[in-house]
PDB file of C-alpha atoms in Angstrom:
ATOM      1  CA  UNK X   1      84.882  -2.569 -36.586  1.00 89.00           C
ATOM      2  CA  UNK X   2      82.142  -0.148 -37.787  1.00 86.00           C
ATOM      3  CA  UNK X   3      85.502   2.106 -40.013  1.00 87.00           C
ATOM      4  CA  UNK X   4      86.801  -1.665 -40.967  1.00 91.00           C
ATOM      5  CA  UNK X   5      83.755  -2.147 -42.417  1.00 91.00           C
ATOM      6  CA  UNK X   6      83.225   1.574 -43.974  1.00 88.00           C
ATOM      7  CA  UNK X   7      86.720   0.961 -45.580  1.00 89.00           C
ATOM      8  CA  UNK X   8      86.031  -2.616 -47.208  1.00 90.00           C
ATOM      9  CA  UNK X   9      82.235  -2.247 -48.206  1.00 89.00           C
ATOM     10  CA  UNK X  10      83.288   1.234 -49.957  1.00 90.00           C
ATOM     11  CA  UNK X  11      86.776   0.586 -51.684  1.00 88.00           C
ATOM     12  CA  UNK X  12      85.085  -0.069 -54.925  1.00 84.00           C
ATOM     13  CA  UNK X  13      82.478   2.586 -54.481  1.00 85.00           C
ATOM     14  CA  UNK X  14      81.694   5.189 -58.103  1.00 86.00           C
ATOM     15  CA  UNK X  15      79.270   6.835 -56.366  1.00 88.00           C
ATOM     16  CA  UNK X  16      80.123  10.737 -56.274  1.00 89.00           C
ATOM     17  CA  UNK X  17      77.840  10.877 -52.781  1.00 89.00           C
ATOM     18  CA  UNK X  18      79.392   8.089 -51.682  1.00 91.00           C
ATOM     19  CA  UNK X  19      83.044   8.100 -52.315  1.00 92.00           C
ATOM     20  CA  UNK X  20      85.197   5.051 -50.873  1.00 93.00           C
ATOM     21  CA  UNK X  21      86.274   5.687 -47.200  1.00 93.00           C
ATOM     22  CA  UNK X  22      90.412   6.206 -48.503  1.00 93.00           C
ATOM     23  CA  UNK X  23      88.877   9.002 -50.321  1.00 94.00           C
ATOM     24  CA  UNK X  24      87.324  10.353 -47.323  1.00 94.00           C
ATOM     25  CA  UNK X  25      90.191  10.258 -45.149  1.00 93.00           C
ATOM     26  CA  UNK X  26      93.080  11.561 -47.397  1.00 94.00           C
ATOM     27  CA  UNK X  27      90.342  14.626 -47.490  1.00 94.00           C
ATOM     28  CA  UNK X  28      90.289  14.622 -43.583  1.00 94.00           C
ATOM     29  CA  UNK X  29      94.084  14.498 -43.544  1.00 93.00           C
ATOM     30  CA  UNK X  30      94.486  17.696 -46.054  1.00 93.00           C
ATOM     31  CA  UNK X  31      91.230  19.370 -45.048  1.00 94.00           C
ATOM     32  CA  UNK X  32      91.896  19.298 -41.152  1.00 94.00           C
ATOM     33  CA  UNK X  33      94.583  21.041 -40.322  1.00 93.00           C
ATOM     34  CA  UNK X  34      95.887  23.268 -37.308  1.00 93.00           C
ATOM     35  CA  UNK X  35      94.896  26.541 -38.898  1.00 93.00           C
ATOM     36  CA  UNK X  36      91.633  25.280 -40.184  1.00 92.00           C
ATOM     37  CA  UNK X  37      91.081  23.014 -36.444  1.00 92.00           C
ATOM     38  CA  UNK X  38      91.564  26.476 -34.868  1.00 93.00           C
ATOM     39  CA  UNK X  39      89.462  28.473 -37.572  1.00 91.00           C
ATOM     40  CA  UNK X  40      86.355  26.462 -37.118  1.00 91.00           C
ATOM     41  CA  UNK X  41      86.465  23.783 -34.502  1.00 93.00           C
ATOM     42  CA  UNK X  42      87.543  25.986 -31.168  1.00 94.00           C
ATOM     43  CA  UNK X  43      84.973  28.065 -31.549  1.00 93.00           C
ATOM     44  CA  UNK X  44      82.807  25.480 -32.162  1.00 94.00           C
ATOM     45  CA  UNK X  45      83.792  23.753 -28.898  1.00 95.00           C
ATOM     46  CA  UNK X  46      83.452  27.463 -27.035  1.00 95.00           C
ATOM     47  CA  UNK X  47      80.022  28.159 -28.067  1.00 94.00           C
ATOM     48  CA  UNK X  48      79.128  24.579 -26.854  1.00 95.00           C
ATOM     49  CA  UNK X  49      81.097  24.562 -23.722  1.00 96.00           C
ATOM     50  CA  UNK X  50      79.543  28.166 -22.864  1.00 96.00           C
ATOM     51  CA  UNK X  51      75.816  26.789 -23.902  1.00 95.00           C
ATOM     52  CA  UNK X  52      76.530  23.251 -21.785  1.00 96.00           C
ATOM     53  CA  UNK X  53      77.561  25.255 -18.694  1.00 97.00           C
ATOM     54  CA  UNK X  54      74.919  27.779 -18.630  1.00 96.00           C
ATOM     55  CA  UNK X  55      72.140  25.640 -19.072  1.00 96.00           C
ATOM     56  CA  UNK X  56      73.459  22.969 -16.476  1.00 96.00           C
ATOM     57  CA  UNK X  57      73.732  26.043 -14.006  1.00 96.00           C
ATOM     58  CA  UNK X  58      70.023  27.214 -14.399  1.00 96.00           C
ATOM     59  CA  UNK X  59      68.820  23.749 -14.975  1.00 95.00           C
ATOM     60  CA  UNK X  60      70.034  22.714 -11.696  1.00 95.00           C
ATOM     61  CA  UNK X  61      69.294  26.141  -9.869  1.00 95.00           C
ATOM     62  CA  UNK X  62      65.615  25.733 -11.010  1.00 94.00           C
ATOM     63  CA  UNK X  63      65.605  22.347 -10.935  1.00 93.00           C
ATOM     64  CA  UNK X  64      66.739  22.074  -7.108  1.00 93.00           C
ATOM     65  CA  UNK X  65      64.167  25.618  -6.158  1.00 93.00           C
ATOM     66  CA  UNK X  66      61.058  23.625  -7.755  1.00 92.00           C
ATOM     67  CA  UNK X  67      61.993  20.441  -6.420  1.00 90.00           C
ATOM     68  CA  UNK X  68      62.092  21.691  -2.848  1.00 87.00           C
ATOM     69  CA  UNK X  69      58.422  23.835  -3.373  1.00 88.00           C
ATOM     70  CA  UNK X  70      55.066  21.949  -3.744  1.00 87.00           C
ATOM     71  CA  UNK X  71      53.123  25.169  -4.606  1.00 89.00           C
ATOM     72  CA  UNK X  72      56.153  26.424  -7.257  1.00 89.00           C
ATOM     73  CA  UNK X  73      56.479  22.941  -8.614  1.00 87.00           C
ATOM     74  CA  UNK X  74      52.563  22.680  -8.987  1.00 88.00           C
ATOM     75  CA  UNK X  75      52.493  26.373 -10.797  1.00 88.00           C
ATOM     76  CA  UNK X  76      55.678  25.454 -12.638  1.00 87.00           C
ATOM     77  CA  UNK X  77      55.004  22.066 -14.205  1.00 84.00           C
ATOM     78  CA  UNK X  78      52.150  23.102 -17.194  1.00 86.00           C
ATOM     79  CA  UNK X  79      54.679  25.903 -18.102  1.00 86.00           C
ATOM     80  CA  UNK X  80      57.701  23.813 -18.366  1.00 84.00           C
ATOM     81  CA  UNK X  81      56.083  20.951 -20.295  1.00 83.00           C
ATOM     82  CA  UNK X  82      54.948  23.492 -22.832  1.00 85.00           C
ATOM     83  CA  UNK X  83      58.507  25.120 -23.497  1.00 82.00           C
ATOM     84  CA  UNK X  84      59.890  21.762 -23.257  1.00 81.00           C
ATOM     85  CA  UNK X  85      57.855  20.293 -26.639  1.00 84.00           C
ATOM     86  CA  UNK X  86      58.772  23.270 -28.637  1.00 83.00           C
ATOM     87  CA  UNK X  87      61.759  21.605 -30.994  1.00 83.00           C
ATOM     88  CA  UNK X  88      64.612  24.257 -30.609  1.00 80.00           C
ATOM     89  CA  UNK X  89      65.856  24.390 -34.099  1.00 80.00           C
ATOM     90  CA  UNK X  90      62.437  26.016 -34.694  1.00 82.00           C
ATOM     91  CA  UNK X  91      63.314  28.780 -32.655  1.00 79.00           C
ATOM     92  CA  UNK X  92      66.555  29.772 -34.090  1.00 81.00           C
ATOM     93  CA  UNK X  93      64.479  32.451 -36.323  1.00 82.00           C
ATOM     94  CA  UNK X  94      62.727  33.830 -33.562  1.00 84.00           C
ATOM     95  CA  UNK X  95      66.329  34.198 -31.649  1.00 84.00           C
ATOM     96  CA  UNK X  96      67.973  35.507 -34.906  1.00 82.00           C
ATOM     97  CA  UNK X  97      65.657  38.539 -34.301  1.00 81.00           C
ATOM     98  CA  UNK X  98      66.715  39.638 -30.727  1.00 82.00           C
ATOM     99  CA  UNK X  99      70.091  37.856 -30.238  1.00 81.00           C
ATOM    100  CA  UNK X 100      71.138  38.909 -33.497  1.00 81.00           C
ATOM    101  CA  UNK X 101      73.385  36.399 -35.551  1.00 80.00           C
ATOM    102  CA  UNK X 102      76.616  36.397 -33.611  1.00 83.00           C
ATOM    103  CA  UNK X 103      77.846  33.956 -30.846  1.00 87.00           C
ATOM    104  CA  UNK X 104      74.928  34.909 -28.455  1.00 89.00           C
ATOM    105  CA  UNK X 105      72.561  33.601 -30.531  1.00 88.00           C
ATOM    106  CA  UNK X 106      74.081  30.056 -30.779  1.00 91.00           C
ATOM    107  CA  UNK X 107      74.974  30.030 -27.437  1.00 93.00           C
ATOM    108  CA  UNK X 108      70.872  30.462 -26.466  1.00 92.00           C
ATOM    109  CA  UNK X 109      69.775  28.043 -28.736  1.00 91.00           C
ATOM    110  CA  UNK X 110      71.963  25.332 -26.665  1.00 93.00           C
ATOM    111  CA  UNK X 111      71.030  26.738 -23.287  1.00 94.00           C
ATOM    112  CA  UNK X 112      67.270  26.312 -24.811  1.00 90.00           C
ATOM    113  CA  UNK X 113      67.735  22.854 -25.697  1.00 90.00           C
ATOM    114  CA  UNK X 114      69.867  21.413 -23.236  1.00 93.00           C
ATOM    115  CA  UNK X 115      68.219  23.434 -19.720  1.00 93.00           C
ATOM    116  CA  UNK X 116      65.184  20.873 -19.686  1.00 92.00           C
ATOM    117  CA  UNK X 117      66.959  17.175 -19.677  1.00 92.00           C
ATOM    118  CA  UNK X 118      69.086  19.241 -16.659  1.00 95.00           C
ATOM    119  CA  UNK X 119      66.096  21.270 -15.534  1.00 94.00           C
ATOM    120  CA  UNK X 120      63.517  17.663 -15.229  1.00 92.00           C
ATOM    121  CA  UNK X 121      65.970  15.478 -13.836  1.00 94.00           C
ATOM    122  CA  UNK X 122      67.201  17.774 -11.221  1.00 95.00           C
ATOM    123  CA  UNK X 123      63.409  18.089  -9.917  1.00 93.00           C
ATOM    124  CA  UNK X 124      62.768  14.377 -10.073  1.00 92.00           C
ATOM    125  CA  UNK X 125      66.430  13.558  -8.005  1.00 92.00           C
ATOM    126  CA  UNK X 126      65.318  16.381  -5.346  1.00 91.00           C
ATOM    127  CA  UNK X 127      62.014  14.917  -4.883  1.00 90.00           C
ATOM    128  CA  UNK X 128      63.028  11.566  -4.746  1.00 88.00           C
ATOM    129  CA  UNK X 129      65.771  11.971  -1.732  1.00 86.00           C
ATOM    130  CA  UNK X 130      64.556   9.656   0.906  1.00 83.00           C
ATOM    131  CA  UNK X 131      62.082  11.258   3.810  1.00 82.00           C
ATOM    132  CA  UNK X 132      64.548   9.199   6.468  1.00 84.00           C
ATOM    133  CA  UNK X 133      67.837  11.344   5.350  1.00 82.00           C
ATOM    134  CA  UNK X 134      65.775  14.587   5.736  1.00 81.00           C
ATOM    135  CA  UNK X 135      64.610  13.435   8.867  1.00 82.00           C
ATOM    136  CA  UNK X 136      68.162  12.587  10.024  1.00 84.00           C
ATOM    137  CA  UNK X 137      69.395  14.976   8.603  1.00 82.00           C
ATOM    138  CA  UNK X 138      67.328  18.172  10.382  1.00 82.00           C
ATOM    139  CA  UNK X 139      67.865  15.568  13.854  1.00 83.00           C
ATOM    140  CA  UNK X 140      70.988  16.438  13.635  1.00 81.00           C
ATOM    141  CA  UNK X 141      70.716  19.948  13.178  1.00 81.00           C
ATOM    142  CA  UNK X 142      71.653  20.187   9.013  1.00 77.00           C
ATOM    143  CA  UNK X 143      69.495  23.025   7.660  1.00 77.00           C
ATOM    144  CA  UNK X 144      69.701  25.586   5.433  1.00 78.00           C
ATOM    145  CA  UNK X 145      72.827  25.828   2.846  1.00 83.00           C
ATOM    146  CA  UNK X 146      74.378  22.662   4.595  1.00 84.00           C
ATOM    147  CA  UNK X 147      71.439  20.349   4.356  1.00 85.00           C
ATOM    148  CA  UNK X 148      71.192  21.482   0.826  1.00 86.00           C
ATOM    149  CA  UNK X 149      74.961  21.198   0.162  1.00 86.00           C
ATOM    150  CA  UNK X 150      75.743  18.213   2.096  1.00 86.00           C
ATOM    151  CA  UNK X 151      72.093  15.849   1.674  1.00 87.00           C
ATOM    152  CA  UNK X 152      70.312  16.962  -1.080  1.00 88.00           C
ATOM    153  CA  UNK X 153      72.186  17.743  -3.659  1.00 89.00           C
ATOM    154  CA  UNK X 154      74.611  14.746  -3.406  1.00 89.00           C
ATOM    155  CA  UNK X 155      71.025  12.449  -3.029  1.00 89.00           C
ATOM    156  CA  UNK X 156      70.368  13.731  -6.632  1.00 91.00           C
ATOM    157  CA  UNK X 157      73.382  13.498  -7.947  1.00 92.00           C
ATOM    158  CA  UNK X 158      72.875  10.539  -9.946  1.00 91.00           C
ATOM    159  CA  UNK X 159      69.567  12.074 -11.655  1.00 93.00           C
ATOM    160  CA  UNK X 160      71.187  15.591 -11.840  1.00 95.00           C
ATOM    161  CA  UNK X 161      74.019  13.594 -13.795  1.00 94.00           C
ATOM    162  CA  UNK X 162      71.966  11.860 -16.353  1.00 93.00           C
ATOM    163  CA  UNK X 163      70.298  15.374 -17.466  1.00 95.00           C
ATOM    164  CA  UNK X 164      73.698  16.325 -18.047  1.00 95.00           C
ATOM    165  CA  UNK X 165      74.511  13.222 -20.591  1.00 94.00           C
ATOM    166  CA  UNK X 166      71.685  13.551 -22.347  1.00 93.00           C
ATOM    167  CA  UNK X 167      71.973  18.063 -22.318  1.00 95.00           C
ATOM    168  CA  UNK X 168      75.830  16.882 -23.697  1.00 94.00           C
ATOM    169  CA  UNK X 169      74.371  14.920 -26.421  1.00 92.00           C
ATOM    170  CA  UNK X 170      71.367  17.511 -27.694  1.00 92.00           C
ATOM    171  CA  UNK X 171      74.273  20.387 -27.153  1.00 94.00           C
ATOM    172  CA  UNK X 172      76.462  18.933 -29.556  1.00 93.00           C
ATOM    173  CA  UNK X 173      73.146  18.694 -32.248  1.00 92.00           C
ATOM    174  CA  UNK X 174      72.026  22.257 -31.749  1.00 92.00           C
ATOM    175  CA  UNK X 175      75.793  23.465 -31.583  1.00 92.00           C
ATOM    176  CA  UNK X 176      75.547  21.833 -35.609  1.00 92.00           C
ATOM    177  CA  UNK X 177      72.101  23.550 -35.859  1.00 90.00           C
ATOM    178  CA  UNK X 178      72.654  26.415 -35.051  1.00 89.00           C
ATOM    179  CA  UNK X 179      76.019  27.256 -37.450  1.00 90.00           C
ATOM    180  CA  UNK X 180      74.334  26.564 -40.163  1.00 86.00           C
ATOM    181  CA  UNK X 181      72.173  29.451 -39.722  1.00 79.00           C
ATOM    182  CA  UNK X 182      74.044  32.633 -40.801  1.00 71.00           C
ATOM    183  CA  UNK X 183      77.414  32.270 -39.870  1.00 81.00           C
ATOM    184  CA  UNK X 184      80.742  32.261 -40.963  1.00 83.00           C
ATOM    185  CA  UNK X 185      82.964  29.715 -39.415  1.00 88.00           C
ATOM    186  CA  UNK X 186      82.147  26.431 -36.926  1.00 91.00           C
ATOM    187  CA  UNK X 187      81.922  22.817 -38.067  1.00 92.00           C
ATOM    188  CA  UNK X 188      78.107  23.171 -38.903  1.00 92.00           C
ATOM    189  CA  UNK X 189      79.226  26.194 -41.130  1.00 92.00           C
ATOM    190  CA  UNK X 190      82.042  24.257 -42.655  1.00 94.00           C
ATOM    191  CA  UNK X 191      79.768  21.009 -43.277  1.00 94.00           C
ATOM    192  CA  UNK X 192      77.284  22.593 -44.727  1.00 93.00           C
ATOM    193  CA  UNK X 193      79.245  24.799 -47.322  1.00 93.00           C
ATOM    194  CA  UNK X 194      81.208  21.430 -48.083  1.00 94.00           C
ATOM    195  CA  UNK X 195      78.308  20.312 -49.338  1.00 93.00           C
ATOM    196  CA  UNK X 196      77.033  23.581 -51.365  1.00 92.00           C
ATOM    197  CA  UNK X 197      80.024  23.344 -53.011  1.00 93.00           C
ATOM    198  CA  UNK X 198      80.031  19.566 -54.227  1.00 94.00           C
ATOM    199  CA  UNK X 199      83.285  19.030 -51.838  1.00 94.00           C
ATOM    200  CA  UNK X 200      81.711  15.740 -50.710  1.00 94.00           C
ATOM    201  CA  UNK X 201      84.789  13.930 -49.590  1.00 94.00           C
ATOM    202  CA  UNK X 202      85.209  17.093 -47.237  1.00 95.00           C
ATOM    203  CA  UNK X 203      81.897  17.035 -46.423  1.00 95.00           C
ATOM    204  CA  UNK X 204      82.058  13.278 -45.481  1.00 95.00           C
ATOM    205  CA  UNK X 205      85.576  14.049 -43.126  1.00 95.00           C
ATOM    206  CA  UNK X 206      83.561  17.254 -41.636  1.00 95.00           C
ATOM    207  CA  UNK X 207      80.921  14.979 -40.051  1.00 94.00           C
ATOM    208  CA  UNK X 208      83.427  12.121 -39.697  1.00 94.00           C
ATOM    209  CA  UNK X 209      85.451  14.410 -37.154  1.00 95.00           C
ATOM    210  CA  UNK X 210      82.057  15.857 -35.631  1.00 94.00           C
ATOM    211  CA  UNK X 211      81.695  11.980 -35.029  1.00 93.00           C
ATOM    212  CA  UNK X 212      84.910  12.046 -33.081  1.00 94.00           C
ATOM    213  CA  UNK X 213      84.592  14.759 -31.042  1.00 94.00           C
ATOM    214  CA  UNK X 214      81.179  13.782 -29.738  1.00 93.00           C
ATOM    215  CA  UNK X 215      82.850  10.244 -28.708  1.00 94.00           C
ATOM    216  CA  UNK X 216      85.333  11.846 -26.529  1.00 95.00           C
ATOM    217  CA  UNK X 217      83.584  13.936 -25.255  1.00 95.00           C
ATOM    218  CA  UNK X 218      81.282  11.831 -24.110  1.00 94.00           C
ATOM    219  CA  UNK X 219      83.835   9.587 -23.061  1.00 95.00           C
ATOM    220  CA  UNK X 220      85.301  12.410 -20.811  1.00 95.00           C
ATOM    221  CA  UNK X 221      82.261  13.332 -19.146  1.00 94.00           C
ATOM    222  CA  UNK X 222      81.665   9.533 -18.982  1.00 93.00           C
ATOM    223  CA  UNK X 223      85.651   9.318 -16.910  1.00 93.00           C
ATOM    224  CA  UNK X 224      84.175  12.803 -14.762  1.00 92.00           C
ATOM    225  CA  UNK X 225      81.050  10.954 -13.950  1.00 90.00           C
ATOM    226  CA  UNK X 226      82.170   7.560 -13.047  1.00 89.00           C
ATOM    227  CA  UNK X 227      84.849   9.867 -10.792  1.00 88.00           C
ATOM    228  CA  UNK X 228      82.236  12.097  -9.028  1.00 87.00           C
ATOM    229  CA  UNK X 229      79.793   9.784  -8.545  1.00 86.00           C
ATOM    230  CA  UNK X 230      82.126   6.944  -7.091  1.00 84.00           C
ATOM    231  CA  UNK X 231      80.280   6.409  -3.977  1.00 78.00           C
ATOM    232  CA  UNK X 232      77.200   6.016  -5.491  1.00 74.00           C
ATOM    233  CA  UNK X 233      78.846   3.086  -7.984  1.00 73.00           C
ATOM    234  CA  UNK X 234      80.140   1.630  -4.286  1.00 71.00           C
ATOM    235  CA  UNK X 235      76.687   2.052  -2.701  1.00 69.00           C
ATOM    236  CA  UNK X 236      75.503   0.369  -5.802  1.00 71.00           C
ATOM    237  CA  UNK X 237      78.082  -2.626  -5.634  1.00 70.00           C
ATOM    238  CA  UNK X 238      77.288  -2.923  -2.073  1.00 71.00           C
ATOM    239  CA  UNK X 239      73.522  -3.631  -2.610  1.00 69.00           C
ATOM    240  CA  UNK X 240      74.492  -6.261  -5.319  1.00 72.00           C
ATOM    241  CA  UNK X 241      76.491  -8.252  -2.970  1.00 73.00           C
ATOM    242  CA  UNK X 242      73.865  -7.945  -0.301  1.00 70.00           C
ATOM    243  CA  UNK X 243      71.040  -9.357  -2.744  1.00 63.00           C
TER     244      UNK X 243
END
């Protein structure tokens, strides 16, 4: 509905910002090829991928360590709130300077963006698992690794998960971000030189497929979710019937 009405409400546009939407996709069609899909958009996906997985691994590390700890949690909290309200595209200077202007430094500005939706959520799930399962749990003689493997970790599952939609969403902004500062290929690169250029129509198909990819991949972590998190969507179910 929302490209139906794009193509309608444009076909007589004049405007040279705003060309009509058959403009815009005979310029995706020619623009986005194999060559030029492999050239900019694969590494594109890599940096993001790498920045998505590292931050969900520290976020949930941390996450789970300050969770657990009172006194670390209490230290902890002032320090994370302040790192947390610093906008990360401000940073991308500062980075430039030690990280240098190659992958790495991309891949940080990510991990710095999407490690506190992870990082806050994971702490909130952990504290929230019910006192009756750890009770139960240690009756029966769960400690250590297992009672973290097997009670609370899967308890905060469905906390740990939203941090990871939203980190998804802010990675695929600061993955944007962070191309168009000194580098040479990626969609945020390609956009943005689109538009230097005048190359609007290119431009418009450029943030048209960064559209795109962001839907599916939300939609896939969406299917991953839904699949991981099944008996949670059955406990759910369950208590809806009941009440």
């Amino acid at each position: 509905m929302l490209f139906a009405g794009w193509f309608f409400l444009s076909e007589g546009s004049e405007s040279f910002y705003s060309p009509p939407l058959r403009t815009i996709l005979t310029a995706f069609g020619d623009t986005w090829k194999p060559d030029r899909l492999l050239a900019d958009v694969v590494p594109s996906l890599l940096r993001l991928f790498a920045g998505f997985l590292l931050a969900s691994l520290i976020g949930i590390a941390l996450g789970v360590a300050i969770g657990l700890n009172r006194n670390l949690r209490a230290v902890m909290e002032p320090v994370l709130e302040f790192f947390r309200a610093i906008p990360p595209p401000v940073l991308v200077p500062v980075i430039m300077l030690f990280a240098g202007i190659g992958d790495g430094m991309k891949v940080i500005v990510i991990v710095f963006g999407c490690v506190w939706p992870v990082l806050l959520n994971t702490v909130e799930g952990v504290r929230a698992v019910d006192s009756v399962v750890l009770d139960t749990a240690r009756a029966y003689g769960l400690t250590g690794p297992a009672r973290l493997t097997r009670v609370i970790l899967p308890s905060a599952s469905p906390r740990i998960a939203a941090g990871l939609r939203q980190a998804l969403s802010i990675a695929i902004i600061l993955m944007v971000i962070s191309e168009m500062f000194a580098s040479s290929n990626g969609l945020g690169f390609t956009i943005v030189q689109f538009q230097r250029s005048f190359a609007i129509p290119e431009m418009w198909s450029g943030i048209i497929l960064l559209g795109l990819l962001g839907f599916a991949l939300s939609l896939l972590f969406r299917l991953a979710e839904r699949r991981a998190l099944r008996w949670y969507e059955g406990l759910r179910a369950a208590q809806r019937r009941a009440g």
